[in-house]
Coordinates of N, CA and C in Angstrom, one line a residue:
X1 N 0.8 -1.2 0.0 CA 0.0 0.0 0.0 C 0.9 1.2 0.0
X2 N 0.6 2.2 -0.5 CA 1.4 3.8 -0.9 C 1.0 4.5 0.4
X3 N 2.1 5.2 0.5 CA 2.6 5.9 1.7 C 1.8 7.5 1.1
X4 N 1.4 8.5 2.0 CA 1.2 9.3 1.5 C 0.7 10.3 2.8
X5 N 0.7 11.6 2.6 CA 1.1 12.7 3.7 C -0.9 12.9 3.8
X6 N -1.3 12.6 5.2 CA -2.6 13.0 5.9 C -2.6 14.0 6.5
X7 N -2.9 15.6 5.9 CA -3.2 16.4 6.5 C -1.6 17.1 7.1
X8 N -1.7 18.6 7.5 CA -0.2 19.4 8.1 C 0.4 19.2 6.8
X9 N 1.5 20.0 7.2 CA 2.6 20.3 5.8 C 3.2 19.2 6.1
X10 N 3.3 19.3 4.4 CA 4.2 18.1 3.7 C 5.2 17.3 4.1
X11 N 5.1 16.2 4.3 CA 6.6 15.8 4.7 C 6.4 15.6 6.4
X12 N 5.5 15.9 6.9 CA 5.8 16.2 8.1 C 5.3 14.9 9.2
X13 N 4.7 14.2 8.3 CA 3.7 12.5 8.8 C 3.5 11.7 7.7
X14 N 4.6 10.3 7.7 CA 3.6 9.9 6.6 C 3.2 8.2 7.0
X15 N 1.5 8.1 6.6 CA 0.9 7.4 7.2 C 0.1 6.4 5.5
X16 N -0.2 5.1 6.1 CA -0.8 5.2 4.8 C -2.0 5.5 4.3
X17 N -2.6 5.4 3.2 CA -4.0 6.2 2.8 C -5.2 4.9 3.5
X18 N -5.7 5.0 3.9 CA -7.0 4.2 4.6 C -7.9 3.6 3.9
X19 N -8.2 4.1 2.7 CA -8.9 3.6 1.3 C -10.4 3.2 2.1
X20 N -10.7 4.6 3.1 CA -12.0 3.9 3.6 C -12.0 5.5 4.9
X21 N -13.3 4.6 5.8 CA -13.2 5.3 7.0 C -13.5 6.7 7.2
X22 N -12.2 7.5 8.0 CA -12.5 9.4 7.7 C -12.2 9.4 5.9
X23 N -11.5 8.5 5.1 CA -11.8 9.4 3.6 C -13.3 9.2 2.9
X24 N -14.2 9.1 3.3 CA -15.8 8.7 3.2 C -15.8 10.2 3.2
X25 N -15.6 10.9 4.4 CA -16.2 11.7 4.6 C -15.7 13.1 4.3
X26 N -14.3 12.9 3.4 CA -13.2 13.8 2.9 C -13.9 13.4 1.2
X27 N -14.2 12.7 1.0 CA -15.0 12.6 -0.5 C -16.5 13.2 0.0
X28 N -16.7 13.3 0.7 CA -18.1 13.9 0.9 C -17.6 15.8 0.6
X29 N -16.7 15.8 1.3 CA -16.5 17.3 1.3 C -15.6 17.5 0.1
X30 N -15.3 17.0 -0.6 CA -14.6 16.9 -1.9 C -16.0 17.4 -3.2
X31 N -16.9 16.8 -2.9 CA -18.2 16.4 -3.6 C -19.0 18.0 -3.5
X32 N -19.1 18.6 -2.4 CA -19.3 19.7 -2.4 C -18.5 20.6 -2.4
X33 N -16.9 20.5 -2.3 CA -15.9 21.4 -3.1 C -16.5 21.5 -4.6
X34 N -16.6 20.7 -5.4 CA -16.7 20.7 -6.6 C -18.3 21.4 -7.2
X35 N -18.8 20.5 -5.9 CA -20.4 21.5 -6.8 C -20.4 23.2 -6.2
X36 N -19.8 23.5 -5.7 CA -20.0 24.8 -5.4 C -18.9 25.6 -6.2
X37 N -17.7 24.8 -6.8 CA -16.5 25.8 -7.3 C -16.6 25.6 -9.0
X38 N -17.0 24.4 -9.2 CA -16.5 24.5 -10.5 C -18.3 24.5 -11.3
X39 N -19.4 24.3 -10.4 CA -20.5 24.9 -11.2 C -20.7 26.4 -11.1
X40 N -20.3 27.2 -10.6 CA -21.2 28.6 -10.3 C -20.7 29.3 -11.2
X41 N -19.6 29.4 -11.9 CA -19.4 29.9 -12.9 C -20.5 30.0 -14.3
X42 N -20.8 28.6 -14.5 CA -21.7 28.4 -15.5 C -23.1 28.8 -15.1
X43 N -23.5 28.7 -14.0 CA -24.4 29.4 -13.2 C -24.7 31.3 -13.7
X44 N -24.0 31.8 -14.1 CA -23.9 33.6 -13.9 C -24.8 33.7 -14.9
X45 N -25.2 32.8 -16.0 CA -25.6 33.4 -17.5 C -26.9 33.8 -17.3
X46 N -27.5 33.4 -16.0 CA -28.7 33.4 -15.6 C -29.0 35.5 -15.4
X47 N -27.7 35.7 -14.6 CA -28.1 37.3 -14.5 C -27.5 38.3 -15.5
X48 N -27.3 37.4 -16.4 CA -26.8 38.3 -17.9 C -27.9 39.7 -17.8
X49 N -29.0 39.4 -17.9 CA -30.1 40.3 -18.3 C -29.9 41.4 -17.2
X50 N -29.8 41.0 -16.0 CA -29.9 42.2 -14.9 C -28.6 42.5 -14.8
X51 N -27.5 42.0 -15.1 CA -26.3 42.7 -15.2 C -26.4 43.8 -16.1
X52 N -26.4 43.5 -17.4 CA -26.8 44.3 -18.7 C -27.6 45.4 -18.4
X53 N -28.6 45.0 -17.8 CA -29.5 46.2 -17.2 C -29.3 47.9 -16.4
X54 N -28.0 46.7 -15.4 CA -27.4 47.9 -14.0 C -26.5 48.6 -15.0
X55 N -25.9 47.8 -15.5 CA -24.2 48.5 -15.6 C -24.2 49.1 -17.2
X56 N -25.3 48.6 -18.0 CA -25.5 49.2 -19.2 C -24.4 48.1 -20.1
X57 N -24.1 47.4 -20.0 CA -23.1 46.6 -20.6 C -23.8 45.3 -22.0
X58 N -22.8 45.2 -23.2 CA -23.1 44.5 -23.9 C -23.1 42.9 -23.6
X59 N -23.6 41.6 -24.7 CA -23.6 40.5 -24.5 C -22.0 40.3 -24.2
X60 N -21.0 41.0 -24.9 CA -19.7 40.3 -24.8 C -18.9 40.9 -23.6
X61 N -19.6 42.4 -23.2 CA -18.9 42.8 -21.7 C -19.3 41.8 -20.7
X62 N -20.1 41.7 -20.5 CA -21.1 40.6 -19.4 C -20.1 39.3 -19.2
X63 N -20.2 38.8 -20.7 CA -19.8 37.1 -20.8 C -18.2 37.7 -19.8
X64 N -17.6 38.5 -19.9 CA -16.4 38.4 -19.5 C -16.1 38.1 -18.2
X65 N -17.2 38.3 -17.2 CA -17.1 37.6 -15.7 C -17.0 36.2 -15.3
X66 N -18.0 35.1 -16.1 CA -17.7 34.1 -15.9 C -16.5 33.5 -16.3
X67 N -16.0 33.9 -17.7 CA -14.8 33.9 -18.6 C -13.3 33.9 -17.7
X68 N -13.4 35.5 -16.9 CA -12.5 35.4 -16.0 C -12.2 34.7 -14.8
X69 N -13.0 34.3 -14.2 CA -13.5 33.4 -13.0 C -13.1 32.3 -13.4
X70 N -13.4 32.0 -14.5 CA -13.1 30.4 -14.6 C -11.7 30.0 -15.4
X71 N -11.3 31.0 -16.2 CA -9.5 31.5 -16.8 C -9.0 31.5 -15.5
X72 N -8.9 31.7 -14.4 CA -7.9 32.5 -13.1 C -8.2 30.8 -12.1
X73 N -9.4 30.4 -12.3 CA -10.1 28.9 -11.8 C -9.0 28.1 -12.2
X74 N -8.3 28.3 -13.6 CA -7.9 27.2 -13.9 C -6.9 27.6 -14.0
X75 N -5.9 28.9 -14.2 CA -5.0 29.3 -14.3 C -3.8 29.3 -12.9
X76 N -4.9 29.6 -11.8 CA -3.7 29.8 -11.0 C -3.6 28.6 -10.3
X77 N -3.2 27.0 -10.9 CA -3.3 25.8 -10.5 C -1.4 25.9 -10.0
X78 N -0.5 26.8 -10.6 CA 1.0 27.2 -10.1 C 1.1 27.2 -8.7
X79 N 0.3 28.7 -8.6 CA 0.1 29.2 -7.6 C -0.2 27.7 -6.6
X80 N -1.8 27.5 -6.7 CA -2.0 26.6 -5.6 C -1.3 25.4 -5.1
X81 N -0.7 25.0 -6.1 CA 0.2 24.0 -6.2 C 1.6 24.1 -5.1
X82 N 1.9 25.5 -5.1 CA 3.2 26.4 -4.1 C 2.7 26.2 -2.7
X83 N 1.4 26.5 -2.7 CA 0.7 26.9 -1.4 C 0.3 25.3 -0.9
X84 N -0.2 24.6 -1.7 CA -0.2 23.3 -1.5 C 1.1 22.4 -0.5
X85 N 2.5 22.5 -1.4 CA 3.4 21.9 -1.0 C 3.9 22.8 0.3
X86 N 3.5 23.9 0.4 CA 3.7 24.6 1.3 C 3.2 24.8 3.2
X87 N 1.8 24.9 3.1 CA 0.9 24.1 3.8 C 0.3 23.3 3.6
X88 N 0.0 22.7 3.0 CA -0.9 21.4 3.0 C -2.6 21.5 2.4
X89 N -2.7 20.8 2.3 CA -4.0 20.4 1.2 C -5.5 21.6 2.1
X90 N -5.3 21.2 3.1 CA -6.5 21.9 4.5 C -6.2 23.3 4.8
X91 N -5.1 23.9 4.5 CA -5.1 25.6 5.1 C -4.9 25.8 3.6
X92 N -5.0 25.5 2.5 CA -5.2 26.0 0.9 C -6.6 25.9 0.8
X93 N -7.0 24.9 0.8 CA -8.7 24.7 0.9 C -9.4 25.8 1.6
X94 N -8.9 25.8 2.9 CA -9.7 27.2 3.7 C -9.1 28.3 3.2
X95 N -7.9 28.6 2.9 CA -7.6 29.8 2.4 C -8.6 30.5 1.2
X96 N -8.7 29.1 0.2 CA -10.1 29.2 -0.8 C -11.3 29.7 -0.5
X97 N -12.0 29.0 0.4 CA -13.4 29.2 1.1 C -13.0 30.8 1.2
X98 N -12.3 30.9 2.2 CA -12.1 32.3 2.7 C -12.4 33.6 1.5
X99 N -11.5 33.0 0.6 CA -11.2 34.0 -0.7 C -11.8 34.2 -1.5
X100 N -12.8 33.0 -1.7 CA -14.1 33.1 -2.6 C -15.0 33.9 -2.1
X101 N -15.3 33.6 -0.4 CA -16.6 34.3 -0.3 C -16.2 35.9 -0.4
X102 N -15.1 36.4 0.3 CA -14.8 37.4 -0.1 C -15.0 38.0 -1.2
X103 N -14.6 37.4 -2.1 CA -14.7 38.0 -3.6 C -16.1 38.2 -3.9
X104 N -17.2 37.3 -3.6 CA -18.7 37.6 -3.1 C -19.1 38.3 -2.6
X105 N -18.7 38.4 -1.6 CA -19.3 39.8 -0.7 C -19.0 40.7 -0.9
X106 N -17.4 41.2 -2.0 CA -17.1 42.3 -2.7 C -18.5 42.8 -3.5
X107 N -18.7 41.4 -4.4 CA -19.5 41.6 -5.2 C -20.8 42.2 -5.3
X108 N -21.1 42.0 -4.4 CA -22.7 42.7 -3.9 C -22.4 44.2 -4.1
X109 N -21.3 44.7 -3.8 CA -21.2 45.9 -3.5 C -21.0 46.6 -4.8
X110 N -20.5 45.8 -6.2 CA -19.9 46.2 -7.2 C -21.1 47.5 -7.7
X111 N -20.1 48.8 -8.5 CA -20.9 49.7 -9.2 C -20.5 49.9 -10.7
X112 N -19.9 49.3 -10.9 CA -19.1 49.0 -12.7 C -18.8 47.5 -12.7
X113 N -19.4 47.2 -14.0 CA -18.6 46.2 -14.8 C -17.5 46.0 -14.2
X114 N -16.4 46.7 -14.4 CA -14.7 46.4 -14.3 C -15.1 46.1 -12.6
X115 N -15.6 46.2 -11.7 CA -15.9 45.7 -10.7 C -16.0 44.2 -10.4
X116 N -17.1 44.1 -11.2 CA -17.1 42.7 -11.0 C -15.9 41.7 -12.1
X117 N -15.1 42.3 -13.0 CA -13.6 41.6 -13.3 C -13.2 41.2 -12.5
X118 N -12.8 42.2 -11.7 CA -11.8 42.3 -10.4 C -12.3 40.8 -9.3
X119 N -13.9 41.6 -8.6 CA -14.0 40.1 -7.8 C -14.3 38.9 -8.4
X120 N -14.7 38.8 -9.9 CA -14.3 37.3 -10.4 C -12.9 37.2 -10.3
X121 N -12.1 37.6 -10.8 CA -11.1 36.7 -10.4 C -10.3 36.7 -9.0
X122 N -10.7 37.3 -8.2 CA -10.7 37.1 -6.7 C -11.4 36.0 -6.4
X123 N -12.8 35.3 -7.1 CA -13.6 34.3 -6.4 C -13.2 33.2 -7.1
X124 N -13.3 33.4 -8.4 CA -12.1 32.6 -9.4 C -10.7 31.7 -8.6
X125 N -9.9 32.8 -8.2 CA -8.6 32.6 -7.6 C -8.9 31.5 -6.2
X126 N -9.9 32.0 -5.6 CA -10.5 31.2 -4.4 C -10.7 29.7 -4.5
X127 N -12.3 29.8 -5.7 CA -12.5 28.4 -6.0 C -11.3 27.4 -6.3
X128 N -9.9 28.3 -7.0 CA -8.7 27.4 -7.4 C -8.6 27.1 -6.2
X129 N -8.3 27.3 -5.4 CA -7.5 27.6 -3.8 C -8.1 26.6 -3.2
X130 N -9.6 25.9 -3.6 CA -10.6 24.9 -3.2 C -10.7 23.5 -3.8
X131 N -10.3 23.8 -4.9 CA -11.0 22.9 -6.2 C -9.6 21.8 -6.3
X132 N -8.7 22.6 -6.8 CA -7.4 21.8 -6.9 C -7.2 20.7 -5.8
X133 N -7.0 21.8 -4.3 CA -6.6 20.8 -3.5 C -7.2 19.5 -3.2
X134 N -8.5 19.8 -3.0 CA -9.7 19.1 -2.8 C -9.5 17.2 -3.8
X135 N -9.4 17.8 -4.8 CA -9.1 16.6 -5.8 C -7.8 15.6 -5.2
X136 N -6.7 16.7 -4.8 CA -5.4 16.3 -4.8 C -5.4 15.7 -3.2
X137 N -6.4 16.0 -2.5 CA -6.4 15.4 -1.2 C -6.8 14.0 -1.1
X138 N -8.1 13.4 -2.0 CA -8.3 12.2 -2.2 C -7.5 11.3 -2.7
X139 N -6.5 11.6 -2.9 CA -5.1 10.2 -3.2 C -4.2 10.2 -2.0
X140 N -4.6 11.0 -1.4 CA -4.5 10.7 0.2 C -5.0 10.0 1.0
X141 N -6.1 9.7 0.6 CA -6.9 9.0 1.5 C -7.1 7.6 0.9
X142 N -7.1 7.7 -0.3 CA -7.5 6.2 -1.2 C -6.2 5.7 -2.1
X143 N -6.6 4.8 -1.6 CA -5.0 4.1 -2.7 C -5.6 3.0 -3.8
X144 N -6.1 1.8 -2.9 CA -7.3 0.8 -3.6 C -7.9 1.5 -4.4
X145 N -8.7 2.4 -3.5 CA -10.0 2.9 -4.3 C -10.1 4.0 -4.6
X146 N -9.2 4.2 -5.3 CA -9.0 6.0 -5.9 C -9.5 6.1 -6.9
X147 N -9.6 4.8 -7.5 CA -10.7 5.5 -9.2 C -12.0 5.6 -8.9
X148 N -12.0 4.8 -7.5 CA -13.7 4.6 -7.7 C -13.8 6.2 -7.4
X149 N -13.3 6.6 -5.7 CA -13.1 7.9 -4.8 C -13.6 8.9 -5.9
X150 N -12.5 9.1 -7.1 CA -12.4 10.4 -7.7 C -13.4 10.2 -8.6
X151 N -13.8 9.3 -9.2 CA -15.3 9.3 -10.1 C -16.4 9.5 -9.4
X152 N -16.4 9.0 -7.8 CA -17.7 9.5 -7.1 C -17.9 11.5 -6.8
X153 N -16.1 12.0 -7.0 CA -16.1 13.0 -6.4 C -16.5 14.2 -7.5
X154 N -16.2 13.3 -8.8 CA -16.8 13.9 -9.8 C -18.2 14.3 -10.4
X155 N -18.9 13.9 -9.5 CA -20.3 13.8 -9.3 C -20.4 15.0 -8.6
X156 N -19.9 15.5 -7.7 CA -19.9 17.2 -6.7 C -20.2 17.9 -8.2
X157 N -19.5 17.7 -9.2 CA -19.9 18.8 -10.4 C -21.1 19.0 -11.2
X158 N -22.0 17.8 -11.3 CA -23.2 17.6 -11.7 C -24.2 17.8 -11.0
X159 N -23.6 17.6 -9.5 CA -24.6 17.8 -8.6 C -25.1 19.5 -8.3
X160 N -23.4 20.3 -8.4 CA -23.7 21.7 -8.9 C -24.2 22.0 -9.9
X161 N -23.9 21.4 -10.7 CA -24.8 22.4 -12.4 C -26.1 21.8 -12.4
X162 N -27.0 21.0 -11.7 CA -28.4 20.7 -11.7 C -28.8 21.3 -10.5
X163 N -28.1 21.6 -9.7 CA -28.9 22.4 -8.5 C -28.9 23.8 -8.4
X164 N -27.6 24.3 -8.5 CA -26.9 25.6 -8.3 C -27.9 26.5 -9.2
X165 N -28.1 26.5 -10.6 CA -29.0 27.3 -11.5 C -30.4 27.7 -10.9
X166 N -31.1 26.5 -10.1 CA -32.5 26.1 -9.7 C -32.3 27.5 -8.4
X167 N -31.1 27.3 -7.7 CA -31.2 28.3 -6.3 C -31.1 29.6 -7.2
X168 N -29.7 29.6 -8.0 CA -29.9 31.2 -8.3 C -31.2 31.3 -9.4
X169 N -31.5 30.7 -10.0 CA -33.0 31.4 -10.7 C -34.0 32.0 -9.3
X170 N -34.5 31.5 -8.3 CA -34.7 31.3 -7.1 C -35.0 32.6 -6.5
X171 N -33.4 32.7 -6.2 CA -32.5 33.9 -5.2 C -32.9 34.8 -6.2
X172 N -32.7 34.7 -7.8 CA -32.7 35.9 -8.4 C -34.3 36.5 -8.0
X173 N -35.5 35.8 -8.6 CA -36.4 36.5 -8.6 C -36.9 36.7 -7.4
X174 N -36.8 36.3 -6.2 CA -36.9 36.6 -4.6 C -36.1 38.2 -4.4
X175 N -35.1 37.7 -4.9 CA -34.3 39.2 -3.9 C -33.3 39.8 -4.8
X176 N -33.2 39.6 -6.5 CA -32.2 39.9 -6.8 C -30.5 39.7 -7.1
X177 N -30.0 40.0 -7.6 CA -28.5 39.2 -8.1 C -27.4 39.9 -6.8
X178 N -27.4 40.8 -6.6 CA -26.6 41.4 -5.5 C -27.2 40.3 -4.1
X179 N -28.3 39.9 -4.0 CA -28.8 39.3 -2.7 C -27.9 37.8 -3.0
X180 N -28.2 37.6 -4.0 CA -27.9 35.7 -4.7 C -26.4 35.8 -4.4
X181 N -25.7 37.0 -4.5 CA -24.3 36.8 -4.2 C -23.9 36.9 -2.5
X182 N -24.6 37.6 -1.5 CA -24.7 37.7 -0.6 C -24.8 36.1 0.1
X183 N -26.0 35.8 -0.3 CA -26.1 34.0 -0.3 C -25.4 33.2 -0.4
X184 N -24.4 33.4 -1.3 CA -23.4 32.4 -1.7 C -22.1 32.5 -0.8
X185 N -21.9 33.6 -0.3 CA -21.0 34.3 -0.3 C -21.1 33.3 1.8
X186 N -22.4 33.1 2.2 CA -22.7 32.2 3.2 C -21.8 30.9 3.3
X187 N -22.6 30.3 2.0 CA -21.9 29.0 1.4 C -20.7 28.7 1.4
X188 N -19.9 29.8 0.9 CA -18.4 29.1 0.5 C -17.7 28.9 1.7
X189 N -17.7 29.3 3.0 CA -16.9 29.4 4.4 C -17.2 27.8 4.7
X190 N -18.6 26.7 3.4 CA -18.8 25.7 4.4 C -17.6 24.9 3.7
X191 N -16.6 25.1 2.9 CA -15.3 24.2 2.1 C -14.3 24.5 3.2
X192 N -14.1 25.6 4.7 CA -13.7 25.5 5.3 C -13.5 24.6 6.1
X193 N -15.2 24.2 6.4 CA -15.5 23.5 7.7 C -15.5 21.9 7.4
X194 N -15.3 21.8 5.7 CA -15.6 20.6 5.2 C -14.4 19.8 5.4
X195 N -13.0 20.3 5.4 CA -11.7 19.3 5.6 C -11.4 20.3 6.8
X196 N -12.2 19.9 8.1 CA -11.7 20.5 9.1 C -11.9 18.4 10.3

């Protein structure tokens, strides 16, 4: 069985992966890493219209939020990767949570387009800070059963793109797209609590 580092910086314990047990419940919070980071992006197209509306912006200014968010999602995989080997899989994940909601709670406040660039890729930057680790944690925990682990965990992404749209259509006509970010902005602190 493969040796592999459980949690704390790197190098600093190594135990082997359990292929069971607490990783049940590290794929559970893996599952909602993913539906909350890597659907919400595809999620925004929904407030195209009230975006367009506030800020006076065209189809192709608009598209540029999710565009960034999910460019900087996948881009700063360097970065996370530093902070990864650096602390460890659990203070990069919270660091995420942290940085996402932030970039959310910016966003409520935004009064220009170029506003909301900015906290996409702030929330963008976050979800990486979430997303990467979160994957990279489950071969931690599974050795046997790592194909099964990461194909169940890939399921967190389906489970966001069939749900996530349903709440923000929801949140939108209840209270609005500034409220729908406020909401979310709840949500993301729970990828903290999830590999705690």
């Amino acid at each position: 069985m493969g040796q592999c580092v459980v949690g704390g910086l790197a190098g600093r314990s190594q135990v082997a992966a359990p292929d069971g047990g607490w990783g049940w419940v590290v794929l559970a919070a893996t599952i909602l890493v993913l539906a909350l980071t890597l659907a919400f992006p595809s999620c925004i197209g929904i407030f195209y219209t009230d975006l367009q509306t506030e800020f006076s912006t065209s189809n192709t200014e608009t598209a540029w939020v999710p565009a960034i968010m999910t460019a900087v999602l996948h881009a700063g995989g360097p970065l996370c990767s530093v902070l990864v080997e650096r602390f460890g899989c659990r203070a990069t994940i919270m660091a995420g949570g942290v940085l996402s909601g932030l970039g959310m709670a910016i966003t409520a406040l935004a009064r220009s387009i170029t506003d909301l660039y900015i906290t996409g890729a702030i929330t963008g930057l976050g979800f990486c800070f979430s997303f990467q680790p979160s994957v990279t944690m489950m071969g931690y925990y599974f050795v046997r059963r790592r194909a099964f682990a990461n194909a169940l965990s890939s399921s967190g992404t389906a489970l966001g793109l069939s749900t996530l749209p349903l709440l923000a259509n929801f949140l939108l006509r209840q209270f609005g797209w500034r409220a729908f970010s406020r909401s979310l902005t709840a949500a993301m602190p729970l990828m903290f609590f999830a590999v705690q």
